Short mmCIF file of C-alpha atoms in Angstrom, two decimals:
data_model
loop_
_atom_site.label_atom_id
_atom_site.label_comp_id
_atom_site.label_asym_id
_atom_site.label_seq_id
_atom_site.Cartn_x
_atom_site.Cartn_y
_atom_site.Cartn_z
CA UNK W 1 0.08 -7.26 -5.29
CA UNK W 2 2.50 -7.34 -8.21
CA UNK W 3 0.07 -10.03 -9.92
CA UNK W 4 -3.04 -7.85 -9.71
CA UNK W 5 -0.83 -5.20 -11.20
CA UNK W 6 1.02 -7.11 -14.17
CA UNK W 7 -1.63 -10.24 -14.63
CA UNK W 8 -5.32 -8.71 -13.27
CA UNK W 9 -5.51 -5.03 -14.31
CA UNK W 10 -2.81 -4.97 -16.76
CA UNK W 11 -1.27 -1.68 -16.04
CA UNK W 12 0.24 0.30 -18.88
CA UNK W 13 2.85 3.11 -18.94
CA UNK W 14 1.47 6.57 -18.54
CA UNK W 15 -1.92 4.98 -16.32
CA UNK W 16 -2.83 6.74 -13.04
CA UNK W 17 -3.34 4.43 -10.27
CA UNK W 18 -4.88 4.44 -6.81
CA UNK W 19 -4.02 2.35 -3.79
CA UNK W 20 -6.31 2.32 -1.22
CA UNK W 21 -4.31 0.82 2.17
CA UNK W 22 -0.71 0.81 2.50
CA UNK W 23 0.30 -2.57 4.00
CA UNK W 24 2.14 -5.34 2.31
CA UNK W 25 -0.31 -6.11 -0.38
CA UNK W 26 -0.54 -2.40 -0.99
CA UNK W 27 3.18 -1.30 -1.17
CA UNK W 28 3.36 -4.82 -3.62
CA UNK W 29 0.78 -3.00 -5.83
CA UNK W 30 2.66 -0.16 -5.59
CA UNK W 31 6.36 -1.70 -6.50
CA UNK W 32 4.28 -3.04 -9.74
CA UNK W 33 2.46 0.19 -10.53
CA UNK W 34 5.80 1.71 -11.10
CA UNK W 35 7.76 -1.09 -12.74
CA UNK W 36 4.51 -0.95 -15.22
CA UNK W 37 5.62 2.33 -15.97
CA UNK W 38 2.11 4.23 -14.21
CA UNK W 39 2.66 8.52 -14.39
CA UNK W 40 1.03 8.91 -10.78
CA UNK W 41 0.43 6.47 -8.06
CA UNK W 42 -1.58 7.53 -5.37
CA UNK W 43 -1.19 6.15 -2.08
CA UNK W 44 -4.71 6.06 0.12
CA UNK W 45 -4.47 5.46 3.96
CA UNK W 46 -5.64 6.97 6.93
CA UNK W 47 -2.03 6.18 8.52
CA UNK W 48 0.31 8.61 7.47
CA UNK W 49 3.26 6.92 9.27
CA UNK W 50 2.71 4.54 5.80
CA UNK W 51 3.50 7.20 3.99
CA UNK W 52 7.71 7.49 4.05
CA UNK W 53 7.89 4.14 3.52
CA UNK W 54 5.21 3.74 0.66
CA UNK W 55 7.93 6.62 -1.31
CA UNK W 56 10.65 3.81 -1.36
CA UNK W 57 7.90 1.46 -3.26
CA UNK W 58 7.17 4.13 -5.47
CA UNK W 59 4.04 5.82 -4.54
CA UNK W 60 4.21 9.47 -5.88
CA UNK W 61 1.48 10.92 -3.46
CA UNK W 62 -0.66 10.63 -0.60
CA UNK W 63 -3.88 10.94 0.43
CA UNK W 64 -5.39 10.84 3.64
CA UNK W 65 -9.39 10.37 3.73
CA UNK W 66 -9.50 11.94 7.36
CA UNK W 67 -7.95 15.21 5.94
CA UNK W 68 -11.04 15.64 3.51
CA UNK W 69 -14.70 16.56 4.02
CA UNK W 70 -15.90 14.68 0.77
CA UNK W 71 -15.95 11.16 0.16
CA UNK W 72 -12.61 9.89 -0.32
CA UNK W 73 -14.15 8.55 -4.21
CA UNK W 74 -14.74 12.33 -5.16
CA UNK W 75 -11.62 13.88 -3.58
CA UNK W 76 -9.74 11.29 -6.12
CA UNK W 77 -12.01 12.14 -9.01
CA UNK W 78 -11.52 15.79 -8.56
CA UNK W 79 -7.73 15.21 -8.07
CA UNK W 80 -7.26 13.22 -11.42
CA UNK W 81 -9.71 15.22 -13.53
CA UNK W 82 -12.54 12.66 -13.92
CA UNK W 83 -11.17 9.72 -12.23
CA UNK W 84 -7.94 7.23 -12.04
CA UNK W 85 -7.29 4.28 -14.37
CA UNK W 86 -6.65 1.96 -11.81
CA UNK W 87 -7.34 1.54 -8.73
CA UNK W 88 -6.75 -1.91 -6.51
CA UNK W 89 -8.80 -2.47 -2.69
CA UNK W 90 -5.88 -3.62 -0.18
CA UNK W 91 -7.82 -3.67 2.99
CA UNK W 92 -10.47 -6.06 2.80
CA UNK W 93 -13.36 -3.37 3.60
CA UNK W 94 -16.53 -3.40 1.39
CA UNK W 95 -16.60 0.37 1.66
CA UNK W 96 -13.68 0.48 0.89
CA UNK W 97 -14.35 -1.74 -2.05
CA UNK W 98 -16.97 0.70 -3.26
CA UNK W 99 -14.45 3.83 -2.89
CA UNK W 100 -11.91 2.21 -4.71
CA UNK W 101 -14.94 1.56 -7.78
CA UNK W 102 -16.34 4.73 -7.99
CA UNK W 103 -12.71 7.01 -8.02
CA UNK W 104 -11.81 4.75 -11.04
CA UNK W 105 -12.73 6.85 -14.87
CA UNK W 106 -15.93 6.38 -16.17
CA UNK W 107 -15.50 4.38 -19.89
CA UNK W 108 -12.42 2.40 -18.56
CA UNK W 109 -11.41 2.53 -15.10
CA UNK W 110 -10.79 -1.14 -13.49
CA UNK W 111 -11.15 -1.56 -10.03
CA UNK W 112 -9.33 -4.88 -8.77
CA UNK W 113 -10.34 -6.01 -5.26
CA UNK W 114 -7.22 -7.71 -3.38
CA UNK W 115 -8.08 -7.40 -0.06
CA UNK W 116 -10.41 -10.61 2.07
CA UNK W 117 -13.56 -8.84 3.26
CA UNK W 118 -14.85 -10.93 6.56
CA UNK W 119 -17.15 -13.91 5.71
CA UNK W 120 -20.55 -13.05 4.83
CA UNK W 121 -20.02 -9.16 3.75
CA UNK W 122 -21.61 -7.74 0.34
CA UNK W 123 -20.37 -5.01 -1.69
CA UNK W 124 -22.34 -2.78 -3.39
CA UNK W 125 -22.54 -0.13 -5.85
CA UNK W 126 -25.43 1.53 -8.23
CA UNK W 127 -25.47 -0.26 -11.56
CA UNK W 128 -24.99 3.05 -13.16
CA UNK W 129 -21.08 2.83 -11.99
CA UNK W 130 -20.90 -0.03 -14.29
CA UNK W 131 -22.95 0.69 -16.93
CA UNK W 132 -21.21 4.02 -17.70
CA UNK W 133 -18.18 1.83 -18.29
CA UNK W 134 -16.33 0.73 -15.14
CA UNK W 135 -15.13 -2.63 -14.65
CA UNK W 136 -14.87 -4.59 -11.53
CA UNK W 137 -12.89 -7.27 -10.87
CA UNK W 138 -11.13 -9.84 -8.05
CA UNK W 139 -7.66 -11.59 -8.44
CA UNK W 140 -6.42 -14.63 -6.58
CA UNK W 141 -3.03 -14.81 -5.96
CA UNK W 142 -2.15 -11.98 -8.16
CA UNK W 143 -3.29 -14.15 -11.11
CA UNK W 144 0.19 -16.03 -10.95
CA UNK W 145 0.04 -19.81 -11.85
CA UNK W 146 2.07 -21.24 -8.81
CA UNK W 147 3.56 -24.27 -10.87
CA UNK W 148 5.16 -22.40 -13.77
CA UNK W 149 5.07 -18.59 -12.52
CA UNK W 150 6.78 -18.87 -9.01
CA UNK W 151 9.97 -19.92 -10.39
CA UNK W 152 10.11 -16.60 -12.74
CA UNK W 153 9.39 -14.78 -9.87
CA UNK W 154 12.25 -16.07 -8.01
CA UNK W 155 14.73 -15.31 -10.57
CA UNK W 156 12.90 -11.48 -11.03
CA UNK W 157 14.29 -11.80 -7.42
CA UNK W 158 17.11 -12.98 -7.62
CA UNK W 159 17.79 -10.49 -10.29
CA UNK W 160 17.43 -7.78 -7.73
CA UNK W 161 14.23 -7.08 -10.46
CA UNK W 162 11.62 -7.20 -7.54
CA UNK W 163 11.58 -6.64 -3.99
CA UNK W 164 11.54 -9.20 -1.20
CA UNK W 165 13.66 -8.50 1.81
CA UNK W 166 12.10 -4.42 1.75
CA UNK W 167 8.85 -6.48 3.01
CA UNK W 168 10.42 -7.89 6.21
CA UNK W 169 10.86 -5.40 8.70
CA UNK W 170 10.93 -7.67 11.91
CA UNK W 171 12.65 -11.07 12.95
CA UNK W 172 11.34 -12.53 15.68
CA UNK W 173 11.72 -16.01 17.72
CA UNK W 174 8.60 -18.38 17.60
CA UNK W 175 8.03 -17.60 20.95
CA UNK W 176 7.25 -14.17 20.31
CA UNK W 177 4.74 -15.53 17.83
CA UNK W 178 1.97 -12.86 20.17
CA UNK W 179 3.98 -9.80 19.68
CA UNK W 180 4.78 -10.51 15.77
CA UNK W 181 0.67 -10.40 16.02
CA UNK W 182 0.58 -7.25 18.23
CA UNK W 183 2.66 -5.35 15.87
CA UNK W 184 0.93 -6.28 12.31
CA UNK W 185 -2.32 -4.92 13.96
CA UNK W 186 -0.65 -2.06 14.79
CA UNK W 187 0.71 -1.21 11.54
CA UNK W 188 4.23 -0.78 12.11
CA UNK W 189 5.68 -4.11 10.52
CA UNK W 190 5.01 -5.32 7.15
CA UNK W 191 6.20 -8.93 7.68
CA UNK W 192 8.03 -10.56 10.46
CA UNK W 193 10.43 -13.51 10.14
CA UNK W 194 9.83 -16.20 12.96
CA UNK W 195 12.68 -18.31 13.47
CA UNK W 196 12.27 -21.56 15.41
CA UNK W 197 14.65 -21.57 18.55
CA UNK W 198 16.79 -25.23 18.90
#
C-alpha cells in the first residue's frame, strides 16, 4: 500500500486521492496518501464500521456506494469537480477496477490496481477512458525492491515514521488458525498474530 503510493503513482502534496476498500492494503494506501502530503483522501467501502478506524490512517472522508443511486465513478467525479488524481483498487474486484479508472481526472488521473482479482477475470473499460488521458497501471509489492528497500523500511519503522503494530488487531494461538480466517472474512481484523503454542 505505501509502495503503490510513494513508488507506483507517485503521489504529490496537494493530490486528491481515492481508496476504494478499506482493509489492510487500503488503510496502507491511506497512511502513504497522507505522509505524501494528498489535500483529500477519500475512503470508498460499503462497510462503514471501516470508517473510524480508516480516520486514524488518515482518510479525510467517506463514501459509501450503497448510500448513492449513481455509479460510485460519477458520485466521485461530481464530488471532486471532474475527477480525483489518484485513485488505487484494494479489493481485487474487476468492477471495482473499472470504478476506481473512470473516477480518476481526465488528462492525468492514475489509477493503480493493488488488489488480486480471482484467476481468469478481465477488466475492462472503453478506450475513450484512456485516450482522453487516464493512465492505468498495476504494482507488485508496492514497487519496493525487497533486497535493498526492506531494510529502509524497517528503520522508517523503527523511527516510529510508518505504521506497523496499528495493522495487528488480533493475536491468536495456531490453533485458532480457523477463527483468525473467520474474522478476516468478516472484516473486523486487519491482521492477526498466530503464535505457535510449546
Amino acid at each position: 500500500g505505501l509502495g503503490a503510493v510513494w513508488n507506483t503513482a507517485k503521489v504529490e502534496a496537494g493530490s486528491i486521492v481515492a481508496v476504494f476498500g478499506l482493509g489492510t492494503v487500503g488503510l496502507a494506501v491511506a497512511e502513504g496518501a497522507k505522509s505524501a502530503g494528498a489535500s483529500r483522501i477519500i475512503g470508498i467501502d460499503i462497510d462503514t464500521k471501516k470508517f473510524d478506524v480508516a480516520k486514524n490512517f488518515g482518510v479525510t472522508e467517506f463514501v459509501n456506494p450503497k448510500d448513492h443511486d449513481k455509479p460510485i465513478q460519477q458520485v466521485l467525479v461530481d464530488l471532486t469537480d471532474g475527477g480525483v488524481d489518484y485513485s488505487f483498487e484494494c479489493i481485487g474486484n474487476v468492477s471495482i477496477m473499472r470504478a476506481a479508472l473512470e473516477c480518476c481526472h481526465k488528462g492525468w488521473g492514475t489509477s493503480v490496481v493493488v488488489g488480486v482479482a480471482a484467476s481468469g477475470q478481465e477488466i475492462a473499460t472503453r478506450p475513450f477512458q484512456l485516450v482522453t488521458g487516464r493512465v492505468w497501471k498495476g504494482t507488485a509489492f508496492g514497487g519496493f525492491k525487497s533486497r535493498s528497500q526492506v531494510p529502509w523500511l524497517v528503520e522508517k519503522y523503527m523511527n516510529k515514521e510508518i505504521k506497523v503494530d496499528e495493522y495487528i488487531t488480533h493475536n491468536m494461538n495456531l490453533t485458532d488458525i480457523n477463527k483468525a480466517f473467520d474474522l478476516l472474512h468478516e472484516g473486523g481484523c486487519l491482521r492477526c498474530v498466530l503464535a505457535m503454542e510449546h
